[in-house]
CSV table of C-alpha atoms and ligand atoms in Angstrom, one decimal:
chain,number,residue,atom,x,y,z
Y,17,MET,CA,52.0,12.9,-4.7
Y,18,SER,CA,52.4,9.5,-7.0
Y,19,VAL,CA,50.8,8.3,-9.9
Y,20,LYS,CA,48.7,5.8,-9.0
Y,21,LEU,CA,45.0,5.5,-8.7
Y,22,TRP,CA,43.6,7.3,-5.2
Y,23,THR,CA,40.6,5.2,-4.9
Y,24,GLU,CA,42.5,2.0,-5.3
Y,25,ALA,CA,45.5,3.1,-3.3
Y,26,TYR,CA,43.1,3.9,-0.3
Y,27,ARG,CA,40.7,1.1,-0.1
Y,28,PRO,CA,39.5,1.0,3.5
Y,29,ASN,CA,41.0,-1.9,5.4
Y,30,THR,CA,40.2,-0.9,8.9
Y,31,PHE,CA,36.8,0.1,10.4
Y,32,ASP,CA,38.6,3.8,11.1
Y,33,GLU,CA,39.6,4.3,7.3
Y,34,TYR,CA,36.1,3.1,6.2
Y,35,VAL,CA,33.4,6.5,6.4
Y,36,TRP,CA,30.0,4.9,8.2
Y,37,ARG,CA,26.6,5.6,7.2
Y,38,ASP,CA,26.1,5.9,11.1
Y,39,SER,CA,27.0,4.3,14.1
Y,40,SER,CA,24.8,1.9,14.3
Y,41,MET,CA,26.1,0.1,10.8
Y,42,ARG,CA,29.3,0.0,12.6
Y,43,GLN,CA,28.2,-1.7,15.8
Y,44,LYS,CA,26.3,-4.5,13.4
Y,45,CYS,CA,29.5,-4.8,11.2
Y,46,GLN,CA,31.5,-4.9,14.8
Y,47,GLU,CA,29.3,-7.5,16.0
Y,48,TRP,CA,29.4,-10.1,13.0
Y,49,VAL,CA,33.6,-9.2,13.2
Y,50,GLN,CA,33.4,-10.7,16.6
Y,51,ALA,CA,31.0,-13.6,15.8
Y,52,ARG,CA,33.2,-14.3,12.8
Y,53,ALA,CA,30.3,-15.0,10.4
Y,54,MET,CA,28.0,-12.8,8.7
Y,55,PRO,CA,24.7,-13.6,7.5
Y,56,HIS,CA,23.2,-13.3,3.6
Y,57,LEU,CA,23.6,-9.1,3.1
Y,58,LEU,CA,22.2,-7.0,0.7
Y,59,LEU,CA,24.1,-3.8,0.4
Y,60,GLU,CA,21.8,-1.0,-1.9
Y,61,GLY,CA,22.2,2.4,-2.7
Y,62,VAL,CA,24.0,5.2,-4.5
Y,63,ALA,CA,27.2,4.7,-6.1
Y,64,GLY,CA,30.6,5.2,-5.1
Y,65,THR,CA,29.6,5.2,-1.3
Y,66,GLY,CA,31.2,1.9,-0.1
Y,67,LYS,CA,29.2,-1.3,-0.9
Y,68,THR,CA,32.0,-3.7,-1.8
Y,69,SER,CA,34.1,-1.8,-0.2
Y,70,LEU,CA,32.2,-2.9,2.9
Y,71,ALA,CA,32.2,-6.4,1.7
Y,72,TYR,CA,35.6,-6.7,1.8
Y,73,LEU,CA,36.7,-4.8,4.8
Y,74,MET,CA,34.5,-7.2,7.0
Y,75,LEU,CA,35.8,-10.5,5.1
Y,76,ASN,CA,39.0,-8.9,6.0
Y,77,GLN,CA,38.1,-8.4,9.3
Y,78,ILE,CA,37.1,-11.6,9.7
Y,79,GLY,CA,40.0,-13.3,8.1
Y,80,ILE,CA,38.5,-15.2,5.2
Y,81,GLY,CA,41.5,-15.6,2.8
Y,82,SER,CA,41.0,-14.9,-1.1
Y,83,GLY,CA,40.8,-18.9,-1.4
Y,84,ASP,CA,37.8,-18.6,0.4
Y,85,ILE,CA,35.8,-15.7,-1.8
Y,86,LEU,CA,34.1,-16.1,-4.8
Y,87,HIS,CA,33.6,-12.8,-6.8
Y,88,ILE,CA,30.7,-12.2,-9.3
Y,89,ASN,CA,30.1,-9.3,-11.5
Y,90,ALA,CA,26.5,-10.0,-12.5
Y,91,SER,CA,26.9,-7.0,-15.2
Y,92,ARG,CA,30.0,-8.9,-16.8
Y,93,GLU,CA,28.5,-12.7,-16.8
Y,94,ARG,CA,26.1,-12.9,-19.8
Y,95,LYS,CA,24.2,-16.3,-18.8
Y,96,ILE,CA,23.0,-17.2,-15.5
Y,97,GLU,CA,24.7,-20.9,-16.1
Y,98,ASP,CA,27.7,-19.5,-15.9
Y,99,ILE,CA,27.1,-17.8,-12.4
Y,100,GLN,CA,25.1,-21.2,-11.5
Y,101,SER,CA,28.3,-23.1,-12.5
Y,102,LYS,CA,30.9,-20.9,-10.5
Y,103,ILE,CA,28.7,-20.9,-7.6
Y,104,ILE,CA,28.3,-24.7,-7.5
Y,105,GLY,CA,31.6,-25.3,-8.3
Y,106,PHE,CA,33.3,-23.1,-5.6
Y,107,VAL,CA,30.9,-24.5,-2.6
Y,108,GLY,CA,31.4,-27.9,-3.5
Y,109,SER,CA,34.8,-27.9,-1.8
Y,110,TRP,CA,35.8,-27.3,1.9
Y,111,ALA,CA,36.6,-23.7,3.2
Y,112,LEU,CA,39.7,-23.1,3.7
Y,113,ASN,CA,39.4,-21.1,7.0
Y,114,ASP,CA,38.0,-21.9,10.4
Y,115,THR,CA,35.3,-20.7,10.6
Y,116,GLY,CA,33.9,-23.4,7.5
Y,117,ILE,CA,32.1,-21.0,5.8
Y,118,LYS,CA,32.8,-19.2,2.4
Y,119,TYR,CA,31.6,-16.0,0.7
Y,120,VAL,CA,30.5,-15.0,-2.4
Y,121,VAL,CA,30.2,-11.5,-3.6
Y,122,LEU,CA,28.0,-10.6,-6.4
Y,123,ASP,CA,28.1,-7.1,-7.3
Y,124,GLU,CA,25.6,-5.7,-9.3
Y,125,ALA,CA,23.2,-8.0,-8.6
Y,126,ASP,CA,20.2,-6.1,-10.0
Y,127,LYS,CA,21.5,-6.9,-12.9
Y,128,MET,CA,20.2,-10.3,-12.9
Y,129,SER,CA,16.9,-11.1,-14.4
Y,130,PRO,CA,14.2,-12.4,-12.2
Y,131,LEU,CA,14.5,-15.7,-13.2
Y,132,ALA,CA,18.3,-15.8,-12.4
Y,133,GLN,CA,17.5,-14.4,-9.2
Y,134,GLY,CA,15.3,-16.8,-8.5
Y,135,LEU,CA,17.8,-19.5,-8.8
Y,136,LEU,CA,20.1,-17.5,-6.8
Y,137,ARG,CA,17.4,-18.4,-4.0
Y,138,GLY,CA,17.4,-21.7,-4.2
Y,139,GLU,CA,21.5,-21.8,-3.6
Y,140,MET,CA,21.1,-19.1,-0.8
Y,141,GLU,CA,18.9,-21.8,1.0
Y,142,THR,CA,20.4,-25.1,0.1
Y,143,TYR,CA,24.2,-23.9,0.7
Y,144,HIS,CA,23.4,-21.9,3.6
Y,145,ARG,CA,25.3,-23.6,6.1
Y,146,GLU,CA,28.5,-23.4,4.7
Y,147,CYS,CA,28.4,-20.4,2.1
Y,148,ARG,CA,27.1,-17.0,2.3
Y,149,PHE,CA,26.4,-14.4,-0.3
Y,150,ILE,CA,26.8,-10.8,0.1
Y,151,LEU,CA,24.9,-9.0,-2.7
Y,152,THR,CA,25.6,-5.6,-3.6
Y,153,CYS,CA,23.4,-3.5,-6.0
Y,154,ASN,CA,22.4,0.3,-7.3
Y,155,TYR,CA,18.5,-0.8,-7.2
Y,156,ALA,CA,17.2,-2.4,-4.5
Y,157,SER,CA,13.5,-2.4,-6.5
Y,158,LYS,CA,15.2,-4.6,-8.8
Y,159,ILE,CA,15.7,-8.0,-6.2
Y,160,ILE,CA,13.0,-9.9,-6.1
Y,161,GLU,CA,11.3,-10.2,-2.6
Y,162,PRO,CA,12.4,-13.7,-1.8
Y,163,VAL,CA,15.9,-12.8,-1.9
Y,164,HIS,CA,15.2,-9.6,-0.1
Y,165,SER,CA,13.6,-11.9,2.9
Y,166,ARG,CA,16.6,-14.0,3.0
Y,167,CYS,CA,19.2,-11.1,3.5
Y,168,GLN,CA,20.1,-8.6,6.3
Y,169,THR,CA,19.9,-5.3,4.1
Y,170,PHE,CA,21.8,-2.0,4.7
Y,171,SER,CA,21.1,1.0,2.6
Y,172,PHE,CA,23.5,3.7,1.4
Y,173,ARG,CA,22.0,6.8,0.4
Y,174,THR,CA,24.1,9.2,2.9
Y,175,LEU,CA,27.4,9.0,4.8
Y,176,ASP,CA,28.4,10.8,7.3
Y,177,ARG,CA,29.3,14.0,5.8
Y,178,ASP,CA,32.1,15.5,8.5
Y,179,ASP,CA,33.6,11.7,8.1
Y,180,PHE,CA,33.5,12.1,4.2
Y,181,THR,CA,35.3,15.2,4.6
Y,182,ALA,CA,38.2,14.1,6.8
Y,183,ARG,CA,38.6,11.0,4.6
Y,184,VAL,CA,39.1,13.3,1.6
Y,185,GLY,CA,41.2,15.7,3.6
Y,186,GLU,CA,43.0,12.7,5.4
Y,187,ILE,CA,44.3,11.2,1.9
Y,188,LEU,CA,45.0,14.7,0.6
Y,189,VAL,CA,47.5,14.6,3.5
Y,190,SER,CA,49.0,11.6,3.1
Y,191,GLU,CA,49.8,12.2,-0.7
Y,192,GLN,CA,51.4,15.5,0.4
Y,193,VAL,CA,48.9,18.2,-1.2
Y,194,ASP,CA,48.4,21.6,0.1
Y,195,PHE,CA,44.8,22.4,0.4
Y,196,GLU,CA,42.7,25.4,1.6
Y,197,VAL,CA,39.9,23.8,3.9
Y,198,GLU,CA,37.4,26.0,1.6
Y,199,ASP,CA,38.6,24.4,-1.7
Y,200,LEU,CA,37.6,20.8,0.3
Y,201,LEU,CA,34.5,22.2,0.9
Y,202,THR,CA,33.5,22.6,-2.5
Y,203,LEU,CA,34.7,19.3,-3.7
Y,204,VAL,CA,32.8,17.7,-1.2
Y,205,GLU,CA,29.8,19.8,-1.8
Y,206,GLN,CA,30.2,19.0,-5.9
Y,207,THR,CA,30.0,14.9,-4.9
Y,208,TYR,CA,28.2,13.8,-1.9
Y,209,PRO,CA,27.7,11.1,-1.0
Y,210,ASP,CA,29.8,9.9,-3.8
Y,211,LEU,CA,33.3,9.1,-2.2
Y,212,ARG,CA,34.5,7.1,-5.1
Y,213,LYS,CA,34.0,10.6,-7.2
Y,214,ALA,CA,35.3,12.7,-4.4
Y,215,ILE,CA,38.7,10.9,-4.1
Y,216,ASN,CA,38.9,10.9,-8.3
Y,217,LEU,CA,37.8,14.5,-8.2
Y,218,ALA,CA,40.7,15.5,-5.5
Y,219,GLN,CA,43.7,13.7,-7.4
Y,220,GLN,CA,42.5,15.3,-10.5
Y,221,SER,CA,42.6,18.4,-9.1
Y,222,SER,CA,45.9,18.0,-7.1
Y,223,TYR,CA,49.1,18.9,-9.1
Y,224,ILE,CA,52.0,21.2,-9.3
Y,225,SER,CA,51.1,24.9,-11.2
Y,226,TYR,CA,52.8,27.9,-11.5
Y,227,ASP,CA,51.2,29.4,-8.9
Y,228,CYS,CA,52.3,26.4,-6.4
Y,229,LEU,CA,56.0,27.8,-7.2
Y,230,GLY,CA,55.1,30.9,-5.4
Y,231,ASP,CA,58.8,33.0,-5.8
Y,232,THR,CA,60.8,30.2,-6.5
Y,233,SER,CA,63.1,31.2,-9.2
Y,234,TYR,CA,63.6,29.1,-12.0
Y,235,GLU,CA,67.2,29.3,-11.1
Y,236,GLU,CA,66.5,27.5,-7.8
Y,237,MET,CA,64.6,24.7,-9.3
Y,238,GLY,CA,67.1,23.7,-10.9
Y,239,ASN,CA,66.7,20.9,-14.3
Y,240,THR,CA,63.3,20.1,-12.6
Y,241,THR,CA,61.2,19.3,-15.6
Y,242,TRP,CA,57.4,19.4,-15.3
Y,243,ASP,CA,56.8,15.9,-15.5
Y,244,GLU,CA,58.8,15.2,-12.6
Y,245,LEU,CA,56.9,18.0,-10.8
Y,246,SER,CA,54.0,15.9,-11.3
Y,247,LYS,CA,55.3,12.8,-9.4
Y,248,GLY,CA,55.8,14.2,-6.4
Y,249,PRO,CA,57.0,17.2,-4.1
Y,250,ILE,CA,60.4,18.5,-5.1
Y,251,THR,CA,63.2,19.9,-2.9
Y,252,THR,CA,65.3,22.9,-4.7
Y,253,GLY,CA,68.7,23.8,-4.9
Y,254,SER,CA,68.2,26.2,-1.8
Y,255,GLY,CA,66.3,23.1,0.3
Y,256,LYS,CA,62.7,24.7,-0.3
Y,257,GLN,CA,60.1,22.2,-0.7
Y,258,ILE,CA,57.2,22.8,-3.6
Y,259,ARG,CA,53.9,20.8,-3.3
Y,260,ALA,CA,50.9,20.0,-5.6
Y,261,ARG,CA,48.4,21.9,-4.4
Y,262,LEU,CA,44.2,21.1,-4.6
Y,263,HIS,CA,42.7,23.3,-7.0
Y,264,LYS,CA,39.3,24.4,-7.3
Y,265,PRO,CA,37.5,21.9,-9.4
Y,266,LYS,CA,36.4,23.6,-12.4
Y,267,ALA,CA,32.5,24.5,-12.4
Y,268,ASP,CA,31.6,22.8,-15.6
Y,269,GLU,CA,33.4,19.5,-14.0
Y,270,SER,CA,30.6,19.2,-11.0
Y,271,GLY,CA,28.1,17.0,-13.4
Y,272,ILE,CA,30.8,15.0,-14.9
Y,273,LYS,CA,30.5,11.6,-14.5
Y,274,ASP,CA,32.5,9.4,-11.9
Y,275,TYR,CA,34.3,7.3,-15.2
Y,276,MET,CA,35.8,10.2,-16.7
Y,277,LEU,CA,37.5,11.4,-13.7
Y,278,GLU,CA,38.4,7.6,-13.3
Y,279,MET,CA,39.8,7.5,-16.9
Y,280,THR,CA,41.8,10.8,-16.5
Y,281,ASN,CA,43.4,9.8,-13.6
Y,282,LEU,CA,44.5,6.1,-15.6
Y,283,PHE,CA,45.6,8.6,-18.4
Y,284,ARG,CA,47.8,10.4,-16.3
Y,285,ALA,CA,49.4,7.3,-14.4
Y,286,GLY,CA,50.1,6.0,-18.2
Y,287,ARG,CA,47.5,3.1,-18.1
Y,288,THR,CA,46.1,4.3,-21.1
Y,289,ASN,CA,44.7,0.4,-22.2
Y,290,GLU,CA,42.6,0.3,-18.7
Y,291,ALA,CA,41.3,3.9,-19.2
Y,292,ARG,CA,40.1,2.8,-22.7
Y,293,LYS,CA,38.5,-0.7,-21.7
Y,294,LEU,CA,36.6,1.3,-18.5
Y,295,ILE,CA,35.0,4.0,-21.3
Y,296,ILE,CA,33.8,1.2,-23.5
Y,297,ALA,CA,32.5,-0.8,-20.5
Y,298,GLN,CA,30.7,2.0,-19.0
Y,299,ALA,CA,30.0,5.3,-21.4
Y,300,GLN,CA,26.5,5.0,-23.0
Y,301,ALA,CA,26.9,5.8,-27.0
Y,302,GLU,CA,25.0,8.8,-26.6
Y,303,GLU,CA,27.6,10.1,-24.3
Y,304,TYR,CA,30.8,9.2,-26.7
Y,305,ILE,CA,30.6,13.2,-27.9
Y,306,ASP,CA,31.2,14.5,-24.1
Y,307,ILE,CA,34.3,12.3,-24.0
Y,308,TYR,CA,35.5,13.8,-26.9
Y,309,ARG,CA,34.9,17.0,-25.9
Y,310,TYR,CA,36.0,16.4,-22.4
Y,311,LEU,CA,39.7,14.7,-23.6
Y,312,TYR,CA,39.8,18.5,-25.8
Y,313,ARG,CA,38.9,20.2,-22.7
Y,314,ASN,CA,41.8,18.3,-20.6
Y,315,LEU,CA,45.0,18.2,-23.4
Y,316,ASP,CA,46.8,18.3,-20.2
Y,317,ILE,CA,46.3,14.6,-19.3
Y,318,TRP,CA,49.0,14.2,-22.0
Y,319,GLY,CA,51.5,16.3,-20.5
Y,320,ASP,CA,52.7,20.0,-21.1
Y,321,SER,CA,54.6,19.6,-24.3
Y,322,GLU,CA,52.9,21.3,-26.8
Y,323,ASP,CA,53.7,19.4,-29.7
Y,324,ILE,CA,52.3,16.3,-28.2
Y,325,GLN,CA,49.2,18.3,-26.9
Y,326,ASP,CA,48.8,19.7,-30.8
Y,327,ASN,CA,48.8,16.3,-32.2
Y,328,VAL,CA,46.4,14.9,-29.7
Y,329,LEU,CA,43.9,17.7,-30.3
Y,330,LEU,CA,44.3,16.8,-34.0
Y,331,ALA,CA,43.8,13.0,-33.2
Y,332,ILE,CA,40.6,13.8,-31.0
Y,333,ARG,CA,39.3,16.0,-33.8
Y,334,LYS,CA,39.3,13.5,-36.4
Y,335,GLY,CA,37.7,10.8,-33.8
Y,336,LEU,CA,35.0,13.6,-33.6
Y,337,VAL,CA,34.4,13.8,-37.8
Y,338,ASN,CA,34.7,10.4,-37.8
Y,339,HIS,CA,32.3,9.7,-35.2
Y,340,SER,CA,29.0,11.0,-37.2
Y,341,VAL,CA,29.9,8.5,-40.2
Y,342,ALA,CA,31.5,5.6,-38.4
Y,343,ALA,CA,29.4,2.1,-38.5
Y,344,ASP,CA,31.0,1.5,-35.4
Y,345,GLN,CA,31.2,4.7,-32.8
Y,346,GLU,CA,32.7,2.3,-30.5
Y,347,LEU,CA,35.3,1.2,-32.4
Y,348,ASN,CA,36.1,4.6,-33.6
Y,349,LEU,CA,36.5,5.8,-30.1
Y,350,ALA,CA,38.7,3.0,-28.9
Y,351,ALA,CA,41.0,3.6,-32.2
Y,352,THR,CA,41.1,7.6,-30.8
Y,353,PHE,CA,42.5,6.3,-27.6
Y,354,VAL,CA,45.0,4.4,-29.2
Y,355,GLU,CA,45.8,7.0,-31.5
Y,356,CYS,CA,46.6,9.8,-28.8
Y,357,LYS,CA,48.7,6.9,-26.8
Y,358,LEU,CA,50.9,6.6,-29.8
Y,359,ILE,CA,51.1,10.4,-30.0
Y,360,ALA,CA,52.0,10.5,-26.4
W,5,LIG,N1,32.0,4.7,2.9
W,5,LIG,C1,33.6,4.5,2.3
W,5,LIG,N2,34.9,4.6,3.2
W,5,LIG,C2,36.2,4.7,2.3
W,5,LIG,N3,35.9,4.7,1.7
W,5,LIG,C3,35.1,4.6,0.5
W,5,LIG,C4,33.9,4.7,1.2
W,5,LIG,N4,32.9,4.8,-0.6
W,5,LIG,C5,33.6,4.6,-1.1
W,5,LIG,N5,34.9,4.7,-0.9
W,5,LIG,C6,36.0,4.4,-1.8
W,5,LIG,O1,35.7,4.8,-3.0
W,5,LIG,C7,36.1,3.6,-3.8
W,5,LIG,C8,35.2,3.0,-4.8
W,5,LIG,O2,34.2,2.5,-3.2
W,5,LIG,P1,32.9,0.7,-3.7
W,5,LIG,O3,33.7,0.0,-4.8
W,5,LIG,O4,33.1,0.5,-2.3
W,5,LIG,O5,31.5,1.8,-4.0
W,5,LIG,P2,30.2,0.9,-4.3
W,5,LIG,O6,29.3,1.8,-3.0
W,5,LIG,O7,30.4,-0.5,-4.4
W,5,LIG,O8,30.2,1.6,-5.7
W,5,LIG,P3,29.0,1.2,-7.1
W,5,LIG,O9,27.6,1.4,-6.9
W,5,LIG,O10,29.7,1.9,-8.1
W,5,LIG,O11,29.8,-0.6,-7.1
W,5,LIG,C9,36.8,2.8,-2.8
W,5,LIG,O12,37.7,1.7,-2.9
W,5,LIG,C10,37.3,3.6,-1.6
W,5,LIG,O13,38.5,4.3,-2.3
W,6,LIG,MG1,30.7,-1.9,-5.9
């Protein structure tokens, strides 16, 4: 088991790695890959079901390089003029690939105002020959009708459940994590159809603990530290292999927000700044208290040194106390993360 984000490491690169909604969708996508061109697409539905992944999988399969793809996240671009000038700048040059078509991947298109969507519609028409748009969003009802009618739409409400389960199982196997089928099924029960959440929760729940050691004695373990143990399977002096195991996710975490799981995995991978930025970007102010509690319940994120855990706990308490009086609660939460990082 390595320290990386599984959701990143296991982004699907082939049709077989992708968990399809159904065979008709796979068939349609296969036709477009054969034709080496996609129409304007609207991929809408539940978070973590593979909308953005499908856009990139298809582009990859058709052979479109990054120079011919413009990625825009509509929720991060405040001004429509910025989006427009990016698009116009992008379509103004020839495509580098032999199909002659470039692609704009516009994530979170439902965050654009109706006015901005109206301008987008104009561009979809003007540049239709040389540029196609792939829009992704969670709420199709927020997309204006003229944009809808110019796109082929795929709705993501469910995924093939067996394939969903198999994908998480495959990832556990390739990370050399032991698991009971029953625990895998519980995890699927708690996360389906959000595959991103399933993979994040699987990573968070996979570790080496005392019960993975079985009858291995401390002598046999030699000088192995807990830190080394968490990085991957280890072989003891007598040649026995000790591997991480999938633990049953904690019951009170079944309703946990996706970004909190991702935050934990980023912390574990030592990517503290990214974890902080993720939380500040995703969490609503009223969820901050839940984040302090979550950090408190998961002190093991910071390793198993009791001293470090104690000091992190004090930093979290300080953050929580200051939360109610701070003029800027976001800054207070961000500062708490920084303090935890400095301690660890
Ligand atoms: N259908 C899928 N097949 C394979 N992997 C998937 C699938 N859906 C999600 N994943 C995994 O979850 C990660 C996130 O998926 P992705 O970003 O495509 O979700 P999304 O539907 O675009 O979510 P959002 O609505 O939040 O933008 C991927 O990198 C991949 O690891
Ligand atoms: Mg997406």
